Amino acid sequence: MKARKSLASAATKRRKLPAGGKSFSLPESRKFDSLIVTHLPNIRFLTGFTGSSGCVLITPRKRFFFTDFRYREQAANEVKDFEVHITPGAALDGCCRYIIARRLKTGVIGFEGNQISLREHKLLRKLLKGSRFFDASGEVEKQRRIKSRQEITHLRRACAIADAAYKKLARSKVIGKSEKEIAWMLESTMRQAGSGPMPFEIIVASGPRSAMPHGAASGRIIGKGELVVVDLGATVAGYCSDATRTFATGPLKPKQEKIYQVVEAAQQMALEDVAAGMSCAEIDKIARDHIAAAGFGKAFGHSLGHGVGLEAHEGPVLSPKSKEVLESGMTVTIEPGIYLEGIGGVRIEDTVLVNARGAERLTKFPRGLTSLK
Ligand code: ZN
Ligand code: ZN
């Protein structure tokens, strides 16, 4: 039985901000009046700005964007519904000085405590002495969880590019090549297919290294009869995909085949139950229980999945401790794994789109064991 938790939180009344921009609105129940945003993926979500230095200020009356002179032209092109200011120094510094110079009525200022450095925090307190602050960590992230139609289009494309890389790999010769050579082949395939920068370093972990859940590609030469874990993603307009497949280079030992079957079944069971209204902890438990029942509970040490969007890892988290509930329009990964020292590891991961009836797999490369030459 699927226990459906209340979705009351999602229905929290929101007050629209006066200016346009993305559909961001501050929750009515918030404990701050203005918000300073410094986390770049959040800035990109709100403004469309793709540069590497900026700061957003949302006050009850107006929305501002601050960046330095290097991004003058880019900001003019990309940032539409915000008043753009070019600052002589760092963007956050410029934002604080603007608030003082214009005597902006900011009220309690929310800031991203989980994203700013200690130095920036001290700067805020020093420059805006006398202001009251509130740690508004995660406020923008919450509104990034449910993807718009446009965002889903980008995510679909990023997933299709990841699939294309796996198709290329399935046709390639890997035995006798180094993990790094394979990683580069995958990266160049994705870049040629239109991917932006890699969202994370490609994992190619072969033989005993496959037992390391995050074994970035090394100089190790891939041999025959090994497990090879490959974890990769592409980006389209900043939106990431994330997919893992485990391959075999020729016949495997019975235990290696066994863990592949267990992980594949665990992923299948979790995929079948993903739907809006399911709790993240419950989905995690479905896969985790299956792996534990097969005797490999201790060898599955990470959470089952995570949200994917402008960041490769974002909310919600699908883990035993998660208090979150899946909602339609969320994109999450389902990625059980088993890692046995000396024997090898298996992980199978797909990026899926949650809907009311279930989930749509956006990464579609076959999940059965594929043998590489
Ligand atoms: Zn991954
Ligand atoms: Zn992942």
mmCIF file of C-alpha atoms and ligand atoms in Angstrom:
data_model
loop_
_atom_site.group_PDB
_atom_site.id
_atom_site.type_symbol
_atom_site.label_atom_id
_atom_site.label_comp_id
_atom_site.label_asym_id
_atom_site.label_seq_id
_atom_site.Cartn_x
_atom_site.Cartn_y
_atom_site.Cartn_z
ATOM 1 C CA MET A 1 0.000 0.000 0.000
ATOM 2 C CA LYS A 2 1.249 3.398 -0.861
ATOM 3 C CA ALA A 3 0.965 5.735 2.111
ATOM 4 C CA ARG A 4 0.259 9.183 0.804
ATOM 5 C CA LYS A 5 1.392 11.992 3.021
ATOM 6 C CA SER A 6 -0.260 15.372 3.124
ATOM 7 C CA LEU A 7 0.813 17.789 0.446
ATOM 8 C CA ALA A 8 -0.259 20.758 2.549
ATOM 9 C CA SER A 9 3.234 22.240 2.467
ATOM 10 C CA ALA A 10 3.088 22.544 -1.306
ATOM 11 C CA ALA A 11 -0.179 24.394 -1.069
ATOM 12 C CA THR A 12 1.234 27.063 1.260
ATOM 13 C CA LYS A 13 -0.086 30.394 0.118
ATOM 14 C CA ARG A 14 2.479 32.422 -1.713
ATOM 15 C CA ARG A 15 2.586 36.112 -2.388
ATOM 16 C CA LYS A 16 3.759 37.083 -5.851
ATOM 17 C CA LEU A 17 6.497 39.665 -6.068
ATOM 18 C CA PRO A 18 5.776 42.841 -7.980
ATOM 19 C CA ALA A 19 8.410 42.430 -10.696
ATOM 20 C CA GLY A 20 8.369 39.655 -13.320
ATOM 21 C CA GLY A 21 11.265 37.229 -13.736
ATOM 22 C CA LYS A 22 10.976 33.514 -12.986
ATOM 23 C CA SER A 23 8.026 32.271 -11.015
ATOM 24 C CA PHE A 24 9.815 32.758 -7.705
ATOM 25 C CA SER A 25 7.704 34.082 -4.870
ATOM 26 C CA LEU A 26 8.528 34.468 -1.215
ATOM 27 C CA PRO A 27 6.379 32.274 1.031
ATOM 28 C CA GLU A 28 3.802 34.310 2.949
ATOM 29 C CA SER A 29 4.828 32.668 6.210
ATOM 30 C CA ARG A 30 8.423 33.758 5.792
ATOM 31 C CA LYS A 31 10.444 35.299 8.602
ATOM 32 C CA PHE A 32 12.239 37.831 6.407
ATOM 33 C CA ASP A 33 11.194 40.767 4.245
ATOM 34 C CA SER A 34 14.038 40.887 1.713
ATOM 35 C CA LEU A 35 16.294 38.185 0.351
ATOM 36 C CA ILE A 36 19.942 38.237 -0.724
ATOM 37 C CA VAL A 37 20.814 35.322 -3.032
ATOM 38 C CA THR A 38 24.466 34.418 -3.608
ATOM 39 C CA HIS A 39 24.350 30.736 -4.657
ATOM 40 C CA LEU A 40 25.021 30.703 -8.417
ATOM 41 C CA PRO A 41 22.512 27.973 -9.432
ATOM 42 C CA ASN A 42 19.834 29.912 -7.516
ATOM 43 C CA ILE A 43 20.875 33.123 -9.278
ATOM 44 C CA ARG A 44 20.666 31.338 -12.618
ATOM 45 C CA PHE A 45 17.200 30.011 -11.739
ATOM 46 C CA LEU A 46 15.920 33.457 -10.778
ATOM 47 C CA THR A 47 17.573 35.648 -13.384
ATOM 48 C CA GLY A 48 18.894 33.468 -16.208
ATOM 49 C CA PHE A 49 22.421 34.802 -15.552
ATOM 50 C CA THR A 50 25.076 32.202 -16.445
ATOM 51 C CA GLY A 51 28.223 34.010 -15.271
ATOM 52 C CA SER A 52 30.314 33.081 -12.261
ATOM 53 C CA SER A 53 29.891 36.176 -10.073
ATOM 54 C CA GLY A 54 26.659 37.809 -9.041
ATOM 55 C CA CYS A 55 24.254 38.633 -6.248
ATOM 56 C CA VAL A 56 20.456 39.007 -6.270
ATOM 57 C CA LEU A 57 18.548 41.284 -3.918
ATOM 58 C CA ILE A 58 14.773 40.956 -3.693
ATOM 59 C CA THR A 59 13.084 43.613 -1.555
ATOM 60 C CA PRO A 60 9.335 43.980 -1.000
ATOM 61 C CA ARG A 61 9.304 46.632 -3.749
ATOM 62 C CA LYS A 62 11.961 45.716 -6.285
ATOM 63 C CA ARG A 63 14.426 43.124 -7.601
ATOM 64 C CA PHE A 64 18.096 43.908 -8.185
ATOM 65 C CA PHE A 65 21.006 42.065 -9.739
ATOM 66 C CA PHE A 66 24.630 42.962 -8.992
ATOM 67 C CA THR A 67 27.719 41.786 -10.857
ATOM 68 C CA ASP A 68 31.153 43.146 -11.739
ATOM 69 C CA PHE A 69 32.358 44.843 -14.939
ATOM 70 C CA ARG A 70 33.455 41.561 -16.576
ATOM 71 C CA TYR A 71 29.780 40.643 -16.972
ATOM 72 C CA ARG A 72 28.355 44.003 -18.059
ATOM 73 C CA GLU A 73 27.359 42.811 -21.535
ATOM 74 C CA GLN A 74 26.349 39.317 -20.473
ATOM 75 C CA ALA A 75 24.101 40.645 -17.702
ATOM 76 C CA ALA A 76 22.458 43.081 -20.134
ATOM 77 C CA ASN A 77 21.673 40.161 -22.464
ATOM 78 C CA GLU A 78 20.629 37.554 -19.933
ATOM 79 C CA VAL A 79 19.006 39.359 -17.001
ATOM 80 C CA LYS A 80 15.637 40.824 -17.915
ATOM 81 C CA ASP A 81 13.357 41.431 -14.974
ATOM 82 C CA PHE A 82 15.878 42.811 -12.516
ATOM 83 C CA GLU A 83 17.504 46.203 -12.154
ATOM 84 C CA VAL A 84 21.138 45.464 -13.079
ATOM 85 C CA HIS A 85 24.031 47.187 -11.282
ATOM 86 C CA ILE A 86 27.701 46.830 -12.163
ATOM 87 C CA THR A 87 29.814 46.947 -8.995
ATOM 88 C CA PRO A 88 33.466 47.980 -8.724
ATOM 89 C CA GLY A 89 34.289 45.046 -6.423
ATOM 90 C CA ALA A 90 32.618 41.780 -5.448
ATOM 91 C CA ALA A 91 28.878 41.536 -6.146
ATOM 92 C CA LEU A 92 27.798 40.975 -2.525
ATOM 93 C CA ASP A 93 29.913 43.904 -1.379
ATOM 94 C CA GLY A 94 28.325 46.074 -4.094
ATOM 95 C CA CYS A 95 24.847 44.926 -3.052
ATOM 96 C CA CYS A 96 25.423 45.911 0.598
ATOM 97 C CA ARG A 97 26.861 49.301 -0.380
ATOM 98 C CA TYR A 98 23.876 49.943 -2.658
ATOM 99 C CA ILE A 99 21.433 49.197 0.174
ATOM 100 C CA ILE A 100 23.257 51.750 2.369
ATOM 101 C CA ALA A 101 23.714 54.421 -0.321
ATOM 102 C CA ARG A 102 20.046 54.286 -1.410
ATOM 103 C CA ARG A 103 18.746 53.740 2.119
ATOM 104 C CA LEU A 104 16.649 50.828 0.837
ATOM 105 C CA LYS A 105 13.912 49.651 3.164
ATOM 106 C CA THR A 106 14.862 45.999 3.425
ATOM 107 C CA GLY A 107 13.349 45.012 6.778
ATOM 108 C CA VAL A 108 14.665 41.647 7.994
ATOM 109 C CA ILE A 109 17.180 40.435 5.430
ATOM 110 C CA GLY A 110 17.187 36.761 4.508
ATOM 111 C CA PHE A 111 20.503 35.345 3.307
ATOM 112 C CA GLU A 112 21.779 31.918 2.248
ATOM 113 C CA GLY A 113 23.651 30.859 5.369
ATOM 114 C CA ASN A 114 24.486 27.454 3.884
ATOM 115 C CA GLN A 115 26.123 29.025 0.846
ATOM 116 C CA ILE A 116 28.081 32.076 1.998
ATOM 117 C CA SER A 117 31.568 31.988 3.443
ATOM 118 C CA LEU A 118 32.449 33.125 6.940
ATOM 119 C CA ARG A 119 34.170 36.155 5.382
ATOM 120 C CA GLU A 120 31.018 37.105 3.459
ATOM 121 C CA HIS A 121 28.906 36.632 6.555
ATOM 122 C CA LYS A 122 31.176 39.009 8.486
ATOM 123 C CA LEU A 123 30.974 41.476 5.588
ATOM 124 C CA LEU A 124 27.163 41.433 5.674
ATOM 125 C CA ARG A 125 27.076 42.074 9.413
ATOM 126 C CA LYS A 126 29.689 44.809 9.161
ATOM 127 C CA LEU A 127 28.334 46.722 6.162
ATOM 128 C CA LEU A 128 24.678 46.384 7.100
ATOM 129 C CA LYS A 129 25.232 47.028 10.790
ATOM 130 C CA GLY A 130 21.928 47.610 12.540
ATOM 131 C CA SER A 131 19.973 45.393 10.104
ATOM 132 C CA ARG A 132 18.273 42.239 11.293
ATOM 133 C CA PHE A 133 19.101 39.006 9.481
ATOM 134 C CA PHE A 134 17.450 35.627 9.004
ATOM 135 C CA ASP A 135 19.061 32.460 7.691
ATOM 136 C CA ALA A 136 16.873 31.723 4.662
ATOM 137 C CA SER A 137 18.937 28.723 3.475
ATOM 138 C CA GLY A 138 17.079 26.527 1.013
ATOM 139 C CA GLU A 139 14.225 28.967 0.242
ATOM 140 C CA VAL A 140 15.066 29.272 -3.456
ATOM 141 C CA GLU A 141 16.038 25.585 -3.698
ATOM 142 C CA LYS A 142 12.532 24.630 -2.506
ATOM 143 C CA GLN A 143 11.044 26.389 -5.498
ATOM 144 C CA ARG A 144 13.509 24.720 -7.861
ATOM 145 C CA ARG A 145 12.252 21.231 -6.990
ATOM 146 C CA ILE A 146 9.209 21.153 -9.215
ATOM 147 C CA LYS A 147 10.334 21.674 -12.785
ATOM 148 C CA SER A 148 8.554 23.798 -15.365
ATOM 149 C CA ARG A 149 7.816 22.548 -18.868
ATOM 150 C CA GLN A 150 10.836 24.463 -20.175
ATOM 151 C CA GLU A 151 13.113 22.974 -17.528
ATOM 152 C CA ILE A 152 11.843 19.469 -18.301
ATOM 153 C CA THR A 153 12.660 20.011 -21.988
ATOM 154 C CA HIS A 154 16.265 20.832 -21.053
ATOM 155 C CA LEU A 155 16.451 17.845 -18.680
ATOM 156 C CA ARG A 156 15.110 15.477 -21.354
ATOM 157 C CA ARG A 157 17.778 16.664 -23.765
ATOM 158 C CA ALA A 158 20.529 16.280 -21.139
ATOM 159 C CA CYS A 159 19.325 12.729 -20.468
ATOM 160 C CA ALA A 160 19.232 11.887 -24.205
ATOM 161 C CA ILE A 161 22.861 13.020 -24.485
ATOM 162 C CA ALA A 162 23.856 10.750 -21.572
ATOM 163 C CA ASP A 163 22.094 7.874 -23.375
ATOM 164 C CA ALA A 164 24.038 8.657 -26.553
ATOM 165 C CA ALA A 165 27.302 8.360 -24.594
ATOM 166 C CA TYR A 166 26.288 4.912 -23.318
ATOM 167 C CA LYS A 167 25.315 3.805 -26.826
ATOM 168 C CA LYS A 168 28.733 4.854 -28.070
ATOM 169 C CA LEU A 169 30.413 3.030 -25.181
ATOM 170 C CA ALA A 170 28.479 -0.178 -25.930
ATOM 171 C CA ARG A 171 29.983 -0.155 -29.462
ATOM 172 C CA SER A 172 33.508 0.718 -28.334
ATOM 173 C CA LYS A 173 36.459 -1.447 -27.409
ATOM 174 C CA VAL A 174 37.411 -0.921 -23.767
ATOM 175 C CA ILE A 175 39.585 -3.904 -22.822
ATOM 176 C CA GLY A 176 43.223 -2.769 -22.838
ATOM 177 C CA LYS A 177 42.306 0.913 -22.546
ATOM 178 C CA SER A 178 42.673 3.057 -19.449
ATOM 179 C CA GLU A 179 39.685 4.311 -17.467
ATOM 180 C CA LYS A 180 40.773 7.866 -18.280
ATOM 181 C CA GLU A 181 40.741 7.173 -22.026
ATOM 182 C CA ILE A 182 37.177 5.869 -21.721
ATOM 183 C CA ALA A 183 36.125 8.879 -19.629
ATOM 184 C CA TRP A 184 37.528 11.237 -22.253
ATOM 185 C CA MET A 185 35.764 9.355 -25.060
ATOM 186 C CA LEU A 186 32.474 9.692 -23.140
ATOM 187 C CA GLU A 187 33.034 13.375 -22.391
ATOM 188 C CA SER A 188 33.913 14.253 -25.984
ATOM 189 C CA THR A 189 30.894 12.266 -27.247
ATOM 190 C CA MET A 190 28.613 14.294 -24.976
ATOM 191 C CA ARG A 191 30.229 17.635 -25.818
ATOM 192 C CA GLN A 192 29.891 16.890 -29.525
ATOM 193 C CA ALA A 193 26.238 16.025 -28.977
ATOM 194 C CA GLY A 194 25.690 19.494 -27.529
ATOM 195 C CA SER A 195 26.358 19.103 -23.812
ATOM 196 C CA GLY A 196 27.673 22.033 -21.820
ATOM 197 C CA PRO A 197 30.356 21.485 -19.140
ATOM 198 C CA MET A 198 30.241 18.147 -17.346
ATOM 199 C CA PRO A 199 28.125 18.449 -14.177
ATOM 200 C CA PHE A 200 30.597 16.198 -12.307
ATOM 201 C CA GLU A 201 33.759 14.270 -13.056
ATOM 202 C CA ILE A 202 32.894 11.107 -14.999
ATOM 203 C CA ILE A 203 33.304 7.933 -12.976
ATOM 204 C CA VAL A 204 34.877 4.951 -14.709
ATOM 205 C CA ALA A 205 35.781 2.377 -12.055
ATOM 206 C CA SER A 206 36.892 -1.045 -13.288
ATOM 207 C CA GLY A 207 37.790 -4.346 -11.614
ATOM 208 C CA PRO A 208 38.495 -3.923 -7.887
ATOM 209 C CA ARG A 209 38.042 -0.130 -8.264
ATOM 210 C CA SER A 210 34.352 -0.684 -9.064
ATOM 211 C CA ALA A 211 33.855 -1.294 -5.334
ATOM 212 C CA MET A 212 34.542 2.429 -4.765
ATOM 213 C CA PRO A 213 31.184 4.194 -5.183
ATOM 214 C CA HIS A 214 32.892 7.373 -6.416
ATOM 215 C CA GLY A 215 35.952 6.045 -8.209
ATOM 216 C CA ALA A 216 36.858 8.834 -10.632
ATOM 217 C CA ALA A 217 38.573 7.496 -13.771
ATOM 218 C CA SER A 218 42.199 6.530 -13.145
ATOM 219 C CA GLY A 219 45.077 5.320 -15.294
ATOM 220 C CA ARG A 220 44.113 1.683 -14.597
ATOM 221 C CA ILE A 221 43.943 -0.499 -17.715
ATOM 222 C CA ILE A 222 40.596 -2.277 -18.032
ATOM 223 C CA GLY A 223 40.964 -6.075 -18.153
ATOM 224 C CA LYS A 224 38.783 -9.025 -19.171
ATOM 225 C CA GLY A 225 36.011 -10.443 -16.959
ATOM 226 C CA GLU A 226 35.645 -7.276 -14.875
ATOM 227 C CA LEU A 227 32.813 -5.122 -13.650
ATOM 228 C CA VAL A 228 33.041 -1.518 -14.909
ATOM 229 C CA VAL A 229 30.921 1.152 -13.190
ATOM 230 C CA VAL A 230 30.363 4.255 -15.328
ATOM 231 C CA ASP A 231 28.548 7.298 -13.890
ATOM 232 C CA LEU A 232 28.090 10.332 -16.113
ATOM 233 C CA GLY A 233 25.872 13.281 -16.904
ATOM 234 C CA ALA A 234 25.451 16.017 -19.490
ATOM 235 C CA THR A 235 24.214 19.603 -19.147
ATOM 236 C CA VAL A 236 21.786 21.490 -21.370
ATOM 237 C CA ALA A 237 21.152 25.153 -20.568
ATOM 238 C CA GLY A 238 22.643 24.364 -17.150
ATOM 239 C CA TYR A 239 20.266 21.450 -16.459
ATOM 240 C CA CYS A 240 21.995 18.179 -15.591
ATOM 241 C CA SER A 241 21.398 14.511 -16.218
ATOM 242 C CA ASP A 242 22.834 11.770 -14.031
ATOM 243 C CA ALA A 243 23.004 8.104 -15.058
ATOM 244 C CA THR A 244 25.060 5.085 -14.034
ATOM 245 C CA ARG A 245 25.478 1.776 -15.779
ATOM 246 C CA THR A 246 27.616 -1.182 -14.767
ATOM 247 C CA PHE A 247 29.125 -3.201 -17.607
ATOM 248 C CA ALA A 248 30.954 -6.517 -17.836
ATOM 249 C CA THR A 249 34.042 -7.169 -19.894
ATOM 250 C CA GLY A 250 33.374 -10.829 -20.632
ATOM 251 C CA PRO A 251 32.013 -13.560 -18.327
ATOM 252 C CA LEU A 252 31.733 -12.617 -14.633
ATOM 253 C CA LYS A 253 32.126 -14.662 -11.454
ATOM 254 C CA PRO A 254 28.823 -15.965 -9.970
ATOM 255 C CA LYS A 255 28.943 -13.498 -7.051
ATOM 256 C CA GLN A 256 29.423 -10.562 -9.432
ATOM 257 C CA GLU A 257 26.472 -11.708 -11.512
ATOM 258 C CA LYS A 258 24.431 -12.168 -8.367
ATOM 259 C CA ILE A 259 24.979 -8.588 -7.140
ATOM 260 C CA TYR A 260 24.065 -7.264 -10.590
ATOM 261 C CA GLN A 261 20.743 -9.128 -10.470
ATOM 262 C CA VAL A 262 20.001 -7.888 -6.943
ATOM 263 C CA VAL A 263 20.734 -4.229 -7.808
ATOM 264 C CA GLU A 264 18.754 -4.417 -11.051
ATOM 265 C CA ALA A 265 15.732 -5.877 -9.245
ATOM 266 C CA ALA A 266 16.024 -3.309 -6.414
ATOM 267 C CA GLN A 267 16.059 -0.458 -8.920
ATOM 268 C CA GLN A 268 13.122 -1.944 -10.822
ATOM 269 C CA MET A 269 11.053 -2.252 -7.630
ATOM 270 C CA ALA A 270 11.797 1.334 -6.603
ATOM 271 C CA LEU A 271 11.054 2.645 -10.114
ATOM 272 C CA GLU A 272 7.687 0.886 -10.109
ATOM 273 C CA ASP A 273 6.661 2.597 -6.880
ATOM 274 C CA VAL A 274 7.870 6.143 -7.583
ATOM 275 C CA ALA A 275 4.844 8.439 -7.851
ATOM 276 C CA ALA A 276 3.643 11.783 -6.559
ATOM 277 C CA GLY A 277 2.562 11.382 -2.938
ATOM 278 C CA MET A 278 5.075 8.680 -2.067
ATOM 279 C CA SER A 279 7.504 9.590 0.679
ATOM 280 C CA CYS A 280 11.183 9.634 -0.257
ATOM 281 C CA ALA A 281 12.061 7.421 2.742
ATOM 282 C CA GLU A 282 9.530 4.821 1.613
ATOM 283 C CA ILE A 283 11.004 4.572 -1.897
ATOM 284 C CA ASP A 284 14.469 4.233 -0.378
ATOM 285 C CA LYS A 285 13.177 1.449 1.891
ATOM 286 C CA ILE A 286 11.742 -0.584 -1.002
ATOM 287 C CA ALA A 287 15.159 -0.855 -2.679
ATOM 288 C CA ARG A 288 17.079 -1.118 0.592
ATOM 289 C CA ASP A 289 14.909 -3.960 1.945
ATOM 290 C CA HIS A 290 15.396 -5.972 -1.239
ATOM 291 C CA ILE A 291 19.183 -5.570 -1.065
ATOM 292 C CA ALA A 292 19.218 -6.415 2.664
ATOM 293 C CA ALA A 293 17.053 -9.517 2.136
ATOM 294 C CA ALA A 294 19.615 -10.769 -0.393
ATOM 295 C CA GLY A 295 22.292 -10.398 2.296
ATOM 296 C CA PHE A 296 24.017 -7.249 1.010
ATOM 297 C CA GLY A 297 22.453 -4.621 3.302
ATOM 298 C CA LYS A 298 25.794 -3.373 4.609
ATOM 299 C CA ALA A 299 27.185 -3.028 1.079
ATOM 300 C CA PHE A 300 24.631 -0.343 0.107
ATOM 301 C CA GLY A 301 26.026 2.603 2.032
ATOM 302 C CA HIS A 302 24.543 5.601 0.241
ATOM 303 C CA SER A 303 21.070 6.999 -0.234
ATOM 304 C CA LEU A 304 18.837 5.724 -3.036
ATOM 305 C CA GLY A 305 18.700 8.977 -4.950
ATOM 306 C CA HIS A 306 18.513 12.746 -5.126
ATOM 307 C CA GLY A 307 16.910 15.565 -7.081
ATOM 308 C CA VAL A 308 18.501 16.657 -10.369
ATOM 309 C CA GLY A 309 18.181 20.064 -12.014
ATOM 310 C CA LEU A 310 20.476 23.063 -12.239
ATOM 311 C CA GLU A 311 22.671 21.053 -9.881
ATOM 312 C CA ALA A 312 23.503 17.381 -10.334
ATOM 313 C CA HIS A 313 22.702 16.869 -6.648
ATOM 314 C CA GLU A 314 19.808 18.846 -5.222
ATOM 315 C CA GLY A 315 16.661 18.222 -3.202
ATOM 316 C CA PRO A 316 14.786 16.106 -2.446
ATOM 317 C CA VAL A 317 17.020 13.397 -0.984
ATOM 318 C CA LEU A 318 15.738 9.817 -1.179
ATOM 319 C CA SER A 319 17.214 8.356 1.993
ATOM 320 C CA PRO A 320 16.007 6.489 5.087
ATOM 321 C CA LYS A 321 15.966 9.740 7.097
ATOM 322 C CA SER A 322 14.260 11.914 4.476
ATOM 323 C CA LYS A 323 11.049 13.629 5.564
ATOM 324 C CA GLU A 324 10.190 14.708 2.027
ATOM 325 C CA VAL A 325 7.367 13.600 -0.240
ATOM 326 C CA LEU A 326 7.604 13.247 -4.023
ATOM 327 C CA GLU A 327 5.523 15.652 -6.087
ATOM 328 C CA SER A 328 4.616 15.764 -9.778
ATOM 329 C CA GLY A 329 7.265 17.584 -11.789
ATOM 330 C CA MET A 330 10.199 16.605 -9.579
ATOM 331 C CA THR A 331 13.157 14.991 -11.326
ATOM 332 C CA VAL A 332 15.070 12.533 -9.153
ATOM 333 C CA THR A 333 17.557 9.706 -9.525
ATOM 334 C CA ILE A 334 17.019 6.103 -8.470
ATOM 335 C CA GLU A 335 20.444 4.561 -7.918
ATOM 336 C CA PRO A 336 20.841 1.510 -5.693
ATOM 337 C CA GLY A 337 24.289 -0.068 -5.477
ATOM 338 C CA ILE A 338 26.259 -2.885 -3.890
ATOM 339 C CA TYR A 339 30.008 -2.535 -3.294
ATOM 340 C CA LEU A 340 32.121 -5.505 -2.170
ATOM 341 C CA GLU A 341 35.813 -5.003 -1.550
ATOM 342 C CA GLY A 342 37.914 -7.396 -3.630
ATOM 343 C CA ILE A 343 34.900 -8.515 -5.687
ATOM 344 C CA GLY A 344 33.665 -5.306 -7.268
ATOM 345 C CA GLY A 345 30.667 -3.043 -7.309
ATOM 346 C CA VAL A 346 27.415 -2.524 -9.180
ATOM 347 C CA ARG A 347 25.277 0.618 -9.390
ATOM 348 C CA ILE A 348 22.395 1.304 -11.783
ATOM 349 C CA GLU A 349 21.064 4.841 -11.885
ATOM 350 C CA ASP A 350 18.392 6.584 -13.900
ATOM 351 C CA THR A 351 17.059 10.129 -13.858
ATOM 352 C CA VAL A 352 13.255 10.003 -13.705
ATOM 353 C CA LEU A 353 10.411 12.505 -13.901
ATOM 354 C CA VAL A 354 7.778 12.048 -11.190
ATOM 355 C CA ASN A 355 4.124 12.294 -12.231
ATOM 356 C CA ALA A 356 0.792 11.544 -10.590
ATOM 357 C CA ARG A 357 0.618 7.968 -11.914
ATOM 358 C CA GLY A 358 4.259 6.992 -11.534
ATOM 359 C CA ALA A 359 7.556 7.985 -13.043
ATOM 360 C CA GLU A 360 8.924 8.401 -16.528
ATOM 361 C CA ARG A 361 12.512 7.294 -17.052
ATOM 362 C CA LEU A 362 14.344 10.110 -18.812
ATOM 363 C CA THR A 363 17.582 8.134 -19.175
ATOM 364 C CA LYS A 364 16.627 5.180 -21.315
ATOM 365 C CA PHE A 365 19.765 3.143 -22.035
ATOM 366 C CA PRO A 366 18.971 -0.572 -21.356
ATOM 367 C CA ARG A 367 19.484 -1.570 -17.731
ATOM 368 C CA GLY A 368 20.333 -5.240 -18.313
ATOM 369 C CA LEU A 369 23.963 -6.327 -18.101
ATOM 370 C CA THR A 370 25.760 -5.202 -21.273
ATOM 371 C CA SER A 371 29.025 -6.863 -22.192
ATOM 372 C CA LEU A 372 31.843 -4.679 -23.539
ATOM 373 C CA LYS A 373 34.624 -5.805 -25.843
HETATM 374 ZN ZN ZN B 1 25.411 9.514 -10.882
HETATM 375 ZN ZN ZN B 2 23.294 10.460 -8.736
#
